[in-house]
Coordinates of C-alpha atoms and ligand atoms in Angstrom, one line a residue:
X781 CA -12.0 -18.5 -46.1
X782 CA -10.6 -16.4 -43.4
X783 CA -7.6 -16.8 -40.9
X784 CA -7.5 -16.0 -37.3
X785 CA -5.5 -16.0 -34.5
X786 CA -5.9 -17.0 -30.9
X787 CA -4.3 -17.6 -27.3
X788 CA -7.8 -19.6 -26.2
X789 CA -7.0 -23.0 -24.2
X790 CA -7.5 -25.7 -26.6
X791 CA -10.2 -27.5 -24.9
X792 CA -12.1 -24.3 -25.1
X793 CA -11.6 -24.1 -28.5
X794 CA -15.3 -23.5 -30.6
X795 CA -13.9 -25.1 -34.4
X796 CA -15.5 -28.2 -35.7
X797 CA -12.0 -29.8 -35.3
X798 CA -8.2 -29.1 -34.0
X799 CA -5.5 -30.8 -35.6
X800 CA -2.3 -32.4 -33.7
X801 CA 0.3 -34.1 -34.6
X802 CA 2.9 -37.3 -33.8
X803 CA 6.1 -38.1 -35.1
X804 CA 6.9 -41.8 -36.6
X805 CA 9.9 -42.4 -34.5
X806 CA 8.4 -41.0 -31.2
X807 CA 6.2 -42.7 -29.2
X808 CA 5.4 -40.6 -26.3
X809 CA 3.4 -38.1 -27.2
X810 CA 4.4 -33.9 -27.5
X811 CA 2.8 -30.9 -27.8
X812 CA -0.9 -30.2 -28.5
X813 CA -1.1 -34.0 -29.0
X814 CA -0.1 -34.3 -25.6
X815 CA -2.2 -31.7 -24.1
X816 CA -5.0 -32.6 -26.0
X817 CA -4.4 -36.6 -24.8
X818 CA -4.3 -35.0 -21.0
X819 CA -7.4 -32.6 -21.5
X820 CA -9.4 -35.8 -22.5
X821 CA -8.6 -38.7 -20.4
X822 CA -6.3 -40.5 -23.4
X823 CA -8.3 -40.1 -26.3
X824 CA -4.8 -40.2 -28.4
X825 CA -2.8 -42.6 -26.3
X826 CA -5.9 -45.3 -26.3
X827 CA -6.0 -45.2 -30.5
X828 CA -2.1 -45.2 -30.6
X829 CA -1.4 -48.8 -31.9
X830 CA -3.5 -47.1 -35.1
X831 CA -1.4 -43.6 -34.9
X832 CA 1.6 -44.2 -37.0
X833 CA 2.6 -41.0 -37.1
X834 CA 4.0 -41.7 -40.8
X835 CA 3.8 -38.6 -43.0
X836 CA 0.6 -37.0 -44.0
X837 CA -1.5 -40.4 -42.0
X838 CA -4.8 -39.1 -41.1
X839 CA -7.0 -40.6 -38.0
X840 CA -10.0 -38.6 -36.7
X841 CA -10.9 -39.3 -33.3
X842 CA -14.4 -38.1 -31.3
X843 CA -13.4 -37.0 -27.6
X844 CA -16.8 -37.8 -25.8
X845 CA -15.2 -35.5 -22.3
X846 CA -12.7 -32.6 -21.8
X847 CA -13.1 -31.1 -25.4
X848 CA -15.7 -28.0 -26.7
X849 CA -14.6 -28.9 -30.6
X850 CA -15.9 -32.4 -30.0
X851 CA -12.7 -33.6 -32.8
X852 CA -9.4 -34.2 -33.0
X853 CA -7.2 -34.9 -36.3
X854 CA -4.5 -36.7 -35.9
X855 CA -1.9 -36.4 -38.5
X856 CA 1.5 -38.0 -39.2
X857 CA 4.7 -35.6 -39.3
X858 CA 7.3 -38.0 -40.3
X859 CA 10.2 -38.8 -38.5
X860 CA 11.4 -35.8 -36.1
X861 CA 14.7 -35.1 -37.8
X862 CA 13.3 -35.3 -40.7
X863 CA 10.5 -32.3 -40.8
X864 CA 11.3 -29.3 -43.1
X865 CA 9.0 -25.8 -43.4
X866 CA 8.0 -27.7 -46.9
X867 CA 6.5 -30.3 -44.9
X868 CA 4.7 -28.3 -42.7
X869 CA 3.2 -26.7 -45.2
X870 CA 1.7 -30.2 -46.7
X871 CA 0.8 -30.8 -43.1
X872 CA -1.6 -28.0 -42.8
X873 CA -2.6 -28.5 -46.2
X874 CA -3.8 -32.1 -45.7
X875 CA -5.4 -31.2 -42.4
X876 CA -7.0 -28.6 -43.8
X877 CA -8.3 -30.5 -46.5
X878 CA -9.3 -33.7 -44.5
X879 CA -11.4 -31.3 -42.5
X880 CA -13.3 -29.4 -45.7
X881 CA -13.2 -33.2 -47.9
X882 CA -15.2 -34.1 -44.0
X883 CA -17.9 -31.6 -44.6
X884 CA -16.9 -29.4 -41.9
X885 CA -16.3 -25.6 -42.0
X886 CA -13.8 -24.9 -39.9
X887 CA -10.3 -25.9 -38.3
X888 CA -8.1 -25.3 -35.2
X889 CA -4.5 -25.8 -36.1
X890 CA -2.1 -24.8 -33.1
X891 CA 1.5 -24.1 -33.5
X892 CA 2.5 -26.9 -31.3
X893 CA 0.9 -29.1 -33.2
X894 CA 4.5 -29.1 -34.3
X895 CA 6.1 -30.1 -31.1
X896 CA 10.4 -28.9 -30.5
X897 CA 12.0 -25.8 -30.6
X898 CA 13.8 -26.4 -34.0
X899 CA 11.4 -24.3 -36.2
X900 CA 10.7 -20.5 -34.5
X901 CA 6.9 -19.7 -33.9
X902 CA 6.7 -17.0 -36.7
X903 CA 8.1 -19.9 -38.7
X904 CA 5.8 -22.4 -38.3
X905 CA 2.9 -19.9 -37.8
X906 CA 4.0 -18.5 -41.6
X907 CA 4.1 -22.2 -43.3
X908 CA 0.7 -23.7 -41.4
X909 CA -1.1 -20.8 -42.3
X910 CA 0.4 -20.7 -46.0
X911 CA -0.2 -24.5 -46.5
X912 CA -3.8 -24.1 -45.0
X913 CA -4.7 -21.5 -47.4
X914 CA -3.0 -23.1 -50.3
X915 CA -4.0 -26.7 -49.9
X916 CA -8.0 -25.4 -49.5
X917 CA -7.7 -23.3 -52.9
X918 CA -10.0 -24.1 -55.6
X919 CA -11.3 -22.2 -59.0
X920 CA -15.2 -22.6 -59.0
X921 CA -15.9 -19.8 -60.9
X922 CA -17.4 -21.1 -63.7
X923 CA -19.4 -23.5 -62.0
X924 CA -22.9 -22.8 -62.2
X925 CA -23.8 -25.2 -59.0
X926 CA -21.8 -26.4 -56.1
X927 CA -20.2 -30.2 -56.7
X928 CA -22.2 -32.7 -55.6
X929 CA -21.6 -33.7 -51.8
X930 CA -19.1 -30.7 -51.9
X931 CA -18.6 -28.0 -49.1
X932 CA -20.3 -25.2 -49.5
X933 CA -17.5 -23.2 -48.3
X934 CA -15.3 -23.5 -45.6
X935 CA -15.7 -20.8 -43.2
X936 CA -11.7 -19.7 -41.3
X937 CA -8.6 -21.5 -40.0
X938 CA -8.1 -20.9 -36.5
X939 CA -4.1 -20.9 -35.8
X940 CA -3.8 -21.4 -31.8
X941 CA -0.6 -19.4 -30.5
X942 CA -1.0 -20.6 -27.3
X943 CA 1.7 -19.0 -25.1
X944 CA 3.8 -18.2 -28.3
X945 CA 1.6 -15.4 -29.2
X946 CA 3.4 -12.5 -30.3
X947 CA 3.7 -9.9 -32.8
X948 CA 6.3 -11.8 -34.9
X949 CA 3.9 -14.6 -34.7
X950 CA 0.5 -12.1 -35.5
X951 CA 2.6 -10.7 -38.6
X952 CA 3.6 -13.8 -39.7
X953 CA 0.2 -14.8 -40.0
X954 CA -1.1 -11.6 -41.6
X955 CA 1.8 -11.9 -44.0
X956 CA 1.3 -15.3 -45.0
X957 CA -2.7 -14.3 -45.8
X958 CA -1.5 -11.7 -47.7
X959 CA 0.7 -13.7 -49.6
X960 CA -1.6 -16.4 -50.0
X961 CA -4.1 -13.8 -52.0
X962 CA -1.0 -13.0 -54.6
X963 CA -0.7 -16.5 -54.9
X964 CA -4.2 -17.5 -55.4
X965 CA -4.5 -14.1 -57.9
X966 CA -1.9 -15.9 -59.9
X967 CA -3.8 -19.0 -60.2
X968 CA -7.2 -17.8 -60.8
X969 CA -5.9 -15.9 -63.8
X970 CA -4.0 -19.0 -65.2
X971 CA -7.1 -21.0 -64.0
X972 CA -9.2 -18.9 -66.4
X973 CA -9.9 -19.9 -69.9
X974 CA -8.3 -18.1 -72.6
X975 CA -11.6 -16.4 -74.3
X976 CA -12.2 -14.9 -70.4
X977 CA -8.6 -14.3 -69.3
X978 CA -7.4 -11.8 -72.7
X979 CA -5.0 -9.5 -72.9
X980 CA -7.8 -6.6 -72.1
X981 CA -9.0 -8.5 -69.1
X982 CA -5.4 -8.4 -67.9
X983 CA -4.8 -5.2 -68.3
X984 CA -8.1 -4.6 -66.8
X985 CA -7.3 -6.6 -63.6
X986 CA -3.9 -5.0 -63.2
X987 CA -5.9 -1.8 -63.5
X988 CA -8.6 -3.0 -60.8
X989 CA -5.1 -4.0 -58.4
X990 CA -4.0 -1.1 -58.7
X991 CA -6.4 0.7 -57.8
X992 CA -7.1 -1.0 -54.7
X993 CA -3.7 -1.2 -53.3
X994 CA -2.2 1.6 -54.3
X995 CA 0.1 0.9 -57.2
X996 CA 0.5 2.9 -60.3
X997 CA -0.5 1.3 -63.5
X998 CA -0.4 2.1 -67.5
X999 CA -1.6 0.1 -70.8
X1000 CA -0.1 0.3 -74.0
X1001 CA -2.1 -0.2 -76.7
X1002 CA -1.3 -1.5 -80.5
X1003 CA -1.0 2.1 -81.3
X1004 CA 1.3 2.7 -78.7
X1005 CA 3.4 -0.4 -79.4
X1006 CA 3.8 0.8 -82.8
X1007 CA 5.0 4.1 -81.7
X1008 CA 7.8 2.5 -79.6
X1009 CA 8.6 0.1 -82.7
X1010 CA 7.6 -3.3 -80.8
X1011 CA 7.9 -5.2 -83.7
X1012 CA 8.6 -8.8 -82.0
X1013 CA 5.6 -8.0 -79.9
X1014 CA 3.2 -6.6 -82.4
X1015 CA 4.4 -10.0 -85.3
X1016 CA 3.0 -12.2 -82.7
X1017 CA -0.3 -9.8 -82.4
X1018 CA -0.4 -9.9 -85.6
X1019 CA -2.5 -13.4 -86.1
X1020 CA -5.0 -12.7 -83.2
X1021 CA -8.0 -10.5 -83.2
X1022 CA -8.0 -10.0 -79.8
X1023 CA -5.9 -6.5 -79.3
X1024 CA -2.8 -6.7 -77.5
X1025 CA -1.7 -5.1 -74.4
X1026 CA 1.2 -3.9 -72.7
X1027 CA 0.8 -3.5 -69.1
X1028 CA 2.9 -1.7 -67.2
X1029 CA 2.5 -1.9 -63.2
X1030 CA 4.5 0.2 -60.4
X1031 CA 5.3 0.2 -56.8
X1032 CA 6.8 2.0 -54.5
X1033 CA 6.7 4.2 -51.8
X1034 CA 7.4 7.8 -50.9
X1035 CA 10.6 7.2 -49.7
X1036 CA 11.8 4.7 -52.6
X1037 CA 10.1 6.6 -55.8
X1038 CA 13.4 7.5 -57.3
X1039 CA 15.4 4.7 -56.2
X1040 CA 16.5 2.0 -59.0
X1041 CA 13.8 -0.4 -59.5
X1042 CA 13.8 -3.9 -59.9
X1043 CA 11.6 -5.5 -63.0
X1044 CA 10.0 -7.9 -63.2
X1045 CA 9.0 -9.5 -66.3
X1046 CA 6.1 -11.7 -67.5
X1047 CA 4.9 -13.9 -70.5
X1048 CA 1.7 -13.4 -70.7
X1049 CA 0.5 -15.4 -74.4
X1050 CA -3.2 -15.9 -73.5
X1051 CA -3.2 -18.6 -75.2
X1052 CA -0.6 -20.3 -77.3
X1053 CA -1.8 -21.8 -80.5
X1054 CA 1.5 -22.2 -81.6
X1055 CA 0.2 -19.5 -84.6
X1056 CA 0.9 -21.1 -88.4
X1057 CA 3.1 -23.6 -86.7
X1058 CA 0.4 -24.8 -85.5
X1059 CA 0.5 -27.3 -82.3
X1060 CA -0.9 -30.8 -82.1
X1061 CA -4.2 -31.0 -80.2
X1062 CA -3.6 -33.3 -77.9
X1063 CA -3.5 -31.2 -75.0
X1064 CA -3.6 -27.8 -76.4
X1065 CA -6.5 -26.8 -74.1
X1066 CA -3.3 -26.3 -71.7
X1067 CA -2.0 -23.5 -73.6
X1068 CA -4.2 -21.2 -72.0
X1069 CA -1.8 -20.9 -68.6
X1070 CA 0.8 -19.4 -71.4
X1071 CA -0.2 -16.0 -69.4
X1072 CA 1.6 -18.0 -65.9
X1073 CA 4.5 -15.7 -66.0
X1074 CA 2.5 -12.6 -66.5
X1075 CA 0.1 -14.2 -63.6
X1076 CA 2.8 -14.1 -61.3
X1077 CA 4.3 -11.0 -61.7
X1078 CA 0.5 -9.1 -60.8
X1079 CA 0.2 -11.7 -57.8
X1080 CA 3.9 -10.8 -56.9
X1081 CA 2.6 -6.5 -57.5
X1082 CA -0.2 -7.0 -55.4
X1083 CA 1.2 -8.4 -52.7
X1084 CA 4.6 -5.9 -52.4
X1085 CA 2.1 -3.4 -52.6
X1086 CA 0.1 -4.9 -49.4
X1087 CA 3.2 -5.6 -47.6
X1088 CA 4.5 -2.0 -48.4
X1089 CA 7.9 -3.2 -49.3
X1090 CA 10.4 -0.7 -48.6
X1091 CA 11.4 -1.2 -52.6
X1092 CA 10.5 0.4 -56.1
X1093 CA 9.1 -3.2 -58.3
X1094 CA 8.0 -2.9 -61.4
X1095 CA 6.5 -5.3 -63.2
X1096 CA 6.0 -5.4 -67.1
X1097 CA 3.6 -7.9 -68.9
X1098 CA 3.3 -8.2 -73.0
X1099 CA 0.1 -10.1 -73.2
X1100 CA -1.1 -11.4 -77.1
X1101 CA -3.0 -14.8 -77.6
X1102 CA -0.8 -16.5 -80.5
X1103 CA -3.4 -17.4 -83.5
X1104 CA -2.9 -18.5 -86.9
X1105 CA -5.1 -15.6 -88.5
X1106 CA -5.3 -14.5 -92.4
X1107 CA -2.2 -11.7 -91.3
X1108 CA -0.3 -14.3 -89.1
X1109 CA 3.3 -14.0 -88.7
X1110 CA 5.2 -16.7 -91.1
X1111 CA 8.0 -18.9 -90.9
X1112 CA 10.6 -17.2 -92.5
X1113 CA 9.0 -13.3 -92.1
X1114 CA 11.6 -11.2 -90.8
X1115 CA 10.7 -8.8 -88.0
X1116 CA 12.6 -5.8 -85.9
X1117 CA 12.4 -5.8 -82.7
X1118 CA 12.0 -3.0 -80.1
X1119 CA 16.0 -2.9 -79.3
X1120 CA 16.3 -2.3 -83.6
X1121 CA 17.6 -6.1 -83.8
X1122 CA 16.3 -8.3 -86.8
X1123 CA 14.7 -11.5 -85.7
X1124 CA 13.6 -14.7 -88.6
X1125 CA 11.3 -16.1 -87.6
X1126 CA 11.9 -20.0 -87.7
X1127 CA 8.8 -21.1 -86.0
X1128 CA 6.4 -19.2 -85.1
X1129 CA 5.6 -21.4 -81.6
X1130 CA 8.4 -19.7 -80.7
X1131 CA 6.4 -16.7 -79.6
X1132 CA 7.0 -16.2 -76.2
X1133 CA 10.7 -14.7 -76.4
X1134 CA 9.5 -12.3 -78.6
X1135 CA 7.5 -10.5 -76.9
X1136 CA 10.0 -11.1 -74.3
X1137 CA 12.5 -9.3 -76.3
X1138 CA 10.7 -6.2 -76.6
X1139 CA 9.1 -6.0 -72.7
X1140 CA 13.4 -7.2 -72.1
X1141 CA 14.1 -3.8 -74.2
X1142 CA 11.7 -1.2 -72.7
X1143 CA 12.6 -2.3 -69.0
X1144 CA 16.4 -0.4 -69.6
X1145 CA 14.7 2.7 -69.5
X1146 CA 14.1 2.8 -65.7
X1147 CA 18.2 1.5 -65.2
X1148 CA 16.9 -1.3 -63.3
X1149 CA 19.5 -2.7 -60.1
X1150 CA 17.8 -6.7 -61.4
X1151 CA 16.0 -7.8 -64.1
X1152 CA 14.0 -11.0 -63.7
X1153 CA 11.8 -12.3 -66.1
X1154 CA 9.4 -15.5 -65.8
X1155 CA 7.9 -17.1 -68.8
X1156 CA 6.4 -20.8 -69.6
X1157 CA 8.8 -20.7 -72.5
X1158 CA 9.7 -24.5 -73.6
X1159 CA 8.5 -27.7 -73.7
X1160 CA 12.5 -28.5 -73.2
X1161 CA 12.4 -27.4 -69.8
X1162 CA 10.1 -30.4 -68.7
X1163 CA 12.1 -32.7 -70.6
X1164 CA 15.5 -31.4 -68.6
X1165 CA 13.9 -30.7 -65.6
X1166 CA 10.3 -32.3 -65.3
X1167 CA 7.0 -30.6 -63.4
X1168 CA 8.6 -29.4 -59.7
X1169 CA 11.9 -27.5 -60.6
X1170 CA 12.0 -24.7 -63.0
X1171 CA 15.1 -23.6 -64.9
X1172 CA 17.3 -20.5 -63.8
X1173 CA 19.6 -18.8 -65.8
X1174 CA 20.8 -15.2 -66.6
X1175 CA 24.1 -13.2 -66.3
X1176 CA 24.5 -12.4 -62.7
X1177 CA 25.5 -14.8 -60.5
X1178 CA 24.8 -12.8 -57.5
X1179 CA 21.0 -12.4 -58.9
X1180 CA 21.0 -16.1 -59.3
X1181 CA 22.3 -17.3 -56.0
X1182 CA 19.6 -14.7 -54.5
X1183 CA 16.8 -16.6 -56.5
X1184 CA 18.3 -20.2 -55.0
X1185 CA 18.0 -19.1 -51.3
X1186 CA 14.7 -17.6 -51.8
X1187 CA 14.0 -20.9 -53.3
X1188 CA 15.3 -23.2 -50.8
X1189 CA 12.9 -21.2 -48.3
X1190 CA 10.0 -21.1 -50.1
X1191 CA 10.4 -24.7 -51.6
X1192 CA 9.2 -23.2 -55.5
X1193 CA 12.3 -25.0 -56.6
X1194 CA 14.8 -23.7 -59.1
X1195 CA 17.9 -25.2 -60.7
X1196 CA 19.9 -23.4 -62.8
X1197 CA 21.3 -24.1 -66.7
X1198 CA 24.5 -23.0 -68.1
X1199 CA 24.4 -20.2 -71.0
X1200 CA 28.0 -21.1 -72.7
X1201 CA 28.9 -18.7 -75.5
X1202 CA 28.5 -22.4 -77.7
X1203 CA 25.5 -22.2 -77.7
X1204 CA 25.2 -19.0 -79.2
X1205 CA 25.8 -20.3 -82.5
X1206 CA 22.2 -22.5 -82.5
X1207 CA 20.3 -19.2 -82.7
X1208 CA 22.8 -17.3 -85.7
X1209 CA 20.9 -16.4 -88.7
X1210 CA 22.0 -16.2 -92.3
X1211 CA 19.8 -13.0 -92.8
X1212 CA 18.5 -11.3 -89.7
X1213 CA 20.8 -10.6 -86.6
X1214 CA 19.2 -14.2 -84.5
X1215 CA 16.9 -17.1 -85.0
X1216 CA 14.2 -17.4 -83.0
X1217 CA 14.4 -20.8 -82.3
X1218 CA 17.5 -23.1 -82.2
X1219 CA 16.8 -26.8 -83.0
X1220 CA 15.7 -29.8 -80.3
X1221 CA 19.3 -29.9 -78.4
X1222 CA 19.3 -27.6 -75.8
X1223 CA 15.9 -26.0 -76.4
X1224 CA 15.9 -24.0 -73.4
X1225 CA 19.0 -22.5 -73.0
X1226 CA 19.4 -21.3 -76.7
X1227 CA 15.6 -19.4 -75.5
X1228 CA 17.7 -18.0 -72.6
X1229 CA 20.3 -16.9 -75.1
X1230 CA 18.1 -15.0 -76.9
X1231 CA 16.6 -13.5 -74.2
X1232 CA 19.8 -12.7 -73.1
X1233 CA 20.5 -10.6 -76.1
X1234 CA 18.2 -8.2 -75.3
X1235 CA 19.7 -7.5 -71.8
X1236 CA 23.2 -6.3 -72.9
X1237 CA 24.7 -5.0 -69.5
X1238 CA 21.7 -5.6 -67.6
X1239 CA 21.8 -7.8 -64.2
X1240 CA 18.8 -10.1 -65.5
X1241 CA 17.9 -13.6 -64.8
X1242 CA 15.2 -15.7 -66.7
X1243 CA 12.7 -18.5 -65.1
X1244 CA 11.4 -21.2 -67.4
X1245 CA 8.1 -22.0 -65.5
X1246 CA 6.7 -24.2 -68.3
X1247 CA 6.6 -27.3 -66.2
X1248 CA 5.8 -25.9 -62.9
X1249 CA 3.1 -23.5 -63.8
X1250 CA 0.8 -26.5 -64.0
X1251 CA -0.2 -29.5 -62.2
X1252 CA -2.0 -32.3 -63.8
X1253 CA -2.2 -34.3 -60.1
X1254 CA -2.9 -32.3 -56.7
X1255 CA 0.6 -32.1 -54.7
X1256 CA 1.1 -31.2 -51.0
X1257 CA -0.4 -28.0 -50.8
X1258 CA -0.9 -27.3 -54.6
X1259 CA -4.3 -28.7 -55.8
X1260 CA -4.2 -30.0 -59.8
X1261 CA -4.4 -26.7 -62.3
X1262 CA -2.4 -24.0 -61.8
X1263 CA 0.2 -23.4 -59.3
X1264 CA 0.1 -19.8 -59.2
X1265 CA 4.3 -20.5 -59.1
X1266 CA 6.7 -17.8 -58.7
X1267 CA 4.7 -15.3 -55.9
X1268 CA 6.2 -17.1 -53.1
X1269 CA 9.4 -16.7 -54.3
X1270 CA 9.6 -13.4 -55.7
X1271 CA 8.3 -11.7 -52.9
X1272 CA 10.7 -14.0 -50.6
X1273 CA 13.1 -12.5 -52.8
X1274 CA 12.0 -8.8 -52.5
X1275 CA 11.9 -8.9 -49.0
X1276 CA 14.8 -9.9 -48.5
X1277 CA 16.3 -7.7 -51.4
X1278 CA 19.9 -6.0 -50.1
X1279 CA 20.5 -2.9 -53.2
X1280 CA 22.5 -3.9 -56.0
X1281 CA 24.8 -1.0 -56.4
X1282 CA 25.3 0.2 -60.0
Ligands
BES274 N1 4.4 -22.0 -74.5 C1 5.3 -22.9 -75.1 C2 6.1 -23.7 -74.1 C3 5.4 -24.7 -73.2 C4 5.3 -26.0 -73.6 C5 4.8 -24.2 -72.1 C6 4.6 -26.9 -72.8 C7 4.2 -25.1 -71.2 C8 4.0 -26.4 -71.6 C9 6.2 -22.1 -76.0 O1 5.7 -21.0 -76.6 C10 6.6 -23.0 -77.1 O2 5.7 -23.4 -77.9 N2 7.9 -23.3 -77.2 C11 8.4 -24.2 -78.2 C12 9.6 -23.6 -78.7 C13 10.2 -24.3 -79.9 C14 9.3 -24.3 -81.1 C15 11.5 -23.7 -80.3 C16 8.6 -25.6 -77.6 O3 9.1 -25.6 -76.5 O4 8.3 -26.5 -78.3
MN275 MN1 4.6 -21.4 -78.4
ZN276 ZN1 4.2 -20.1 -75.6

């Protein structure tokens, strides 16, 4: 699936279909729906009794005069005051979609198919192209034949710039490609089933993006781990066959090589057995997106690579799967982490902070400006916060507010939890220096706590993505499986990054 650009008159326009668009509360028609009505003698206007314009409300129309793509989707944007970049994206989404579900390979969706002023042309060019690309994704890799009835494959958007064209508008649109392959990096991996995505394929994928972009990437071994003492990390190894890895993935540019980076941190459990305690089986094929934090941080690499971000990132991802082997790690065992800390372990679901811990400790070696870590870390999160928002928390506020405005333009929504010293106290051991797991109340924030404790003086904040890493039901522009959450706003983030002085 490609994306292009181009200034072409509508009615000259060669794609199987252009898309336009009418407000509820609006009855005359604006913009491309407009033009397009005019170019063919009211093809629009005479269907309008039918044209709602309610959200998302699909009509296709066949123009028999006046149009060289012979037809026009009409789709509902709401009520005018009501539009946000979020819906736009859905917008292009479903348009894209109607047009592939039709059989049809390929699109025309111009910018005014968002009639007004109130969004900029980069803007809108930036979410229709990201909503387009998003909404079409879809993980057929493992299929050995094409669905039945399904498009083969849908050949390119067209975006028509009409007279907006310009080269805010043309880099928008490369942008939003280019961020739309991080994205869609991130959810093929989670996509993947857990005896194809391991720890070794990882590594060997980070190696492969590397390579290809232009970042600088390493991979610790179990032997290496040892040597650096990662305990936490090698005790959840320690059930699996399948070798650990710890991938460590860099970029920057000549200018910002020596600069303070900013890490990023991923969970990457392959998949999550829940070890000896083991998890009920309802559902456990899920536990193979437990690698969604690690997912996004190489989507996130990849694309600040692309977009050359004037930055040094660097992302670090402990990958294990977490088995109940013959040499498992118990509840009870004791282990020492990376930082020197003791850790008993209570449960050994709890797996996911400790490798955290120990990726948490080997990040202060580079004296980071931010540390951000993303994990699908507890099942509590989707109780406090269900499947759209993730949970936030951390100990700099000014990382956190950062995170919430890259959020509100991205729409990956975040909402943060509060880490009082009380709750502290849930994770105290009699014998080792923590718990790793604090009881039912609270379950997320006492995971955050212990993160937190191995990020003494460090601006770090954490993202619980365990609800929003998935999607059992196909949303706006997200189809049902993984979300490939976190790219979009990460790299919103990054480029928008002002240093954090030491
Ligand atoms: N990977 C899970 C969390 C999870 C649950 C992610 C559901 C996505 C969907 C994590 O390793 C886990 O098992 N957490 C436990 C922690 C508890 C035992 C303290 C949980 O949330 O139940
Ligand atoms: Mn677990
Ligand atoms: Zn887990």
């Amino acid at each position: 699936m490609k994306l292009r650009s181009t200034t072409t008159q509508l009615e000259k326009l060669k794609d199987d279909i252009i898309v336009v668009g009418t407000f509820s509360d609006q009855k005359k028609l604006d913009g491309a729906a407009a033009y397009i009505d005019r170019v063919t003698s009211g093809l629009i206007s005479s269907a309008r009794t039918d044209i709602t314009g309610k959200l998302y409300q699909t009509s296709m129309l066949y123009a028999s005069t006046g149009l060289t793509a012979k037809r026009v989707l009409v789709i509902g944007l709401g009520k005018k005051n009501e539009l946000t970049l979020e819906k736009i994206r859905g917008i292009a989404a479903q348009a894209a979609r109607f047009a592939n579900e039709t059989g049809l390979s390929t699109a025309a969706l111009p910018l005014q198919l968002i009639p007004g002023t109130s969004f900029d042309a980069a803007q809108k060019a930036a979410c229709l192209s990201e909503g387009a690309l998003l909404g079409l994704y879809s993980f057929k890799q493992f299929k050995t034949k094409p669905e039945n009835g399904g498009n083969t494959e849908f050949k390119h958007i067209t975006i028509h710039t009409g007279s907006e064209k310009s080269t805010a508008v043309s880099g928008a649109i490369k942008d939003s490609e280019t961020l739309c392959t991080g994205v869609s990096l991130a959810r093929d991996l989670v996509n993947r089933p857990g005896n194809s995505a391991t720890p070794t394929f990882l590594a060997n994928t980070a190696r492969s993006i590397a390579k290809s972009t232009g970042l600088t990437c390493s991979v610790l071994d179990e032997k290496k781990m040892r040597r650096l003492g990662m305990g936490a990390l090698l005790g959840v190894a320690q059930g699996t066959h399948e070798p650990a890895r710890f991938i460590i993935i860099e970029h920057a540019t000549p200018q910002t090589a020596h600069m303070a980076p900013v890490v990023l941190v991923g969970k990457a459990i392959t998949f999550d057995s829940g070890g000896i305690s083991i998890k009920p089986a309802n559902n456990m094929e899920e536990m193979k997106t437990d690698m969604a934090g690690g997912a996004a941080v190489l989507g996130t690499m990849q694309v600040c690579a692309k977009l050359k971000l004037p930055l040094r990132v660097i992302g670090l991802i402990p990958a294990t799967e977490n088995l109940p082997g013959g040499s498992a790690l118990k509840p009870g065992d004791i282990i020492t982490s990376m930082s020197g800390k003791t850790i008993e372990i209570i449960t050994t679901d709890a797996e996911g902070r400790l490798i955290l811990a120990d990726a948490l400790h080997y990040a202060r070696r580079y004296k980071p400006q931010a540390i951000i870590d993303l994990a699908t870390l507890t099942g509590a999160c989707i109780i406090a916060l269900g499947n759209d928002v993730s949970a936030v928390m951390g100990s700099s506020e000014t990382l956190i507010e950062r995170l919430r405005n890259a959020s509100e333009q991205t729409g990956e929504k975040i909402w943060p939890l509060p880490m009082h010293a009380e709750y502290d106290e849930q994770i105290q051991s009699d014998i080792a220096d923590m718990k790793n797991a604090g009881g039912r109340g609270g379950g997320s924030i006492t995971a955050g706590c212990f993160l937190k404790k191995f990020t003494p003086d460090m601006r770090w904040a954490h993202l619980d993505i365990a609800g929003t890493a998935w999607t059992k039901q196909t949303k706006a522009y997200t189809p049902k499986g993984a979300t490939g959450v976190g790219v979009r706003l990460l790299v919103n983030l990054l480029r928008n990054w002002q240093r954090m002085k030491s």
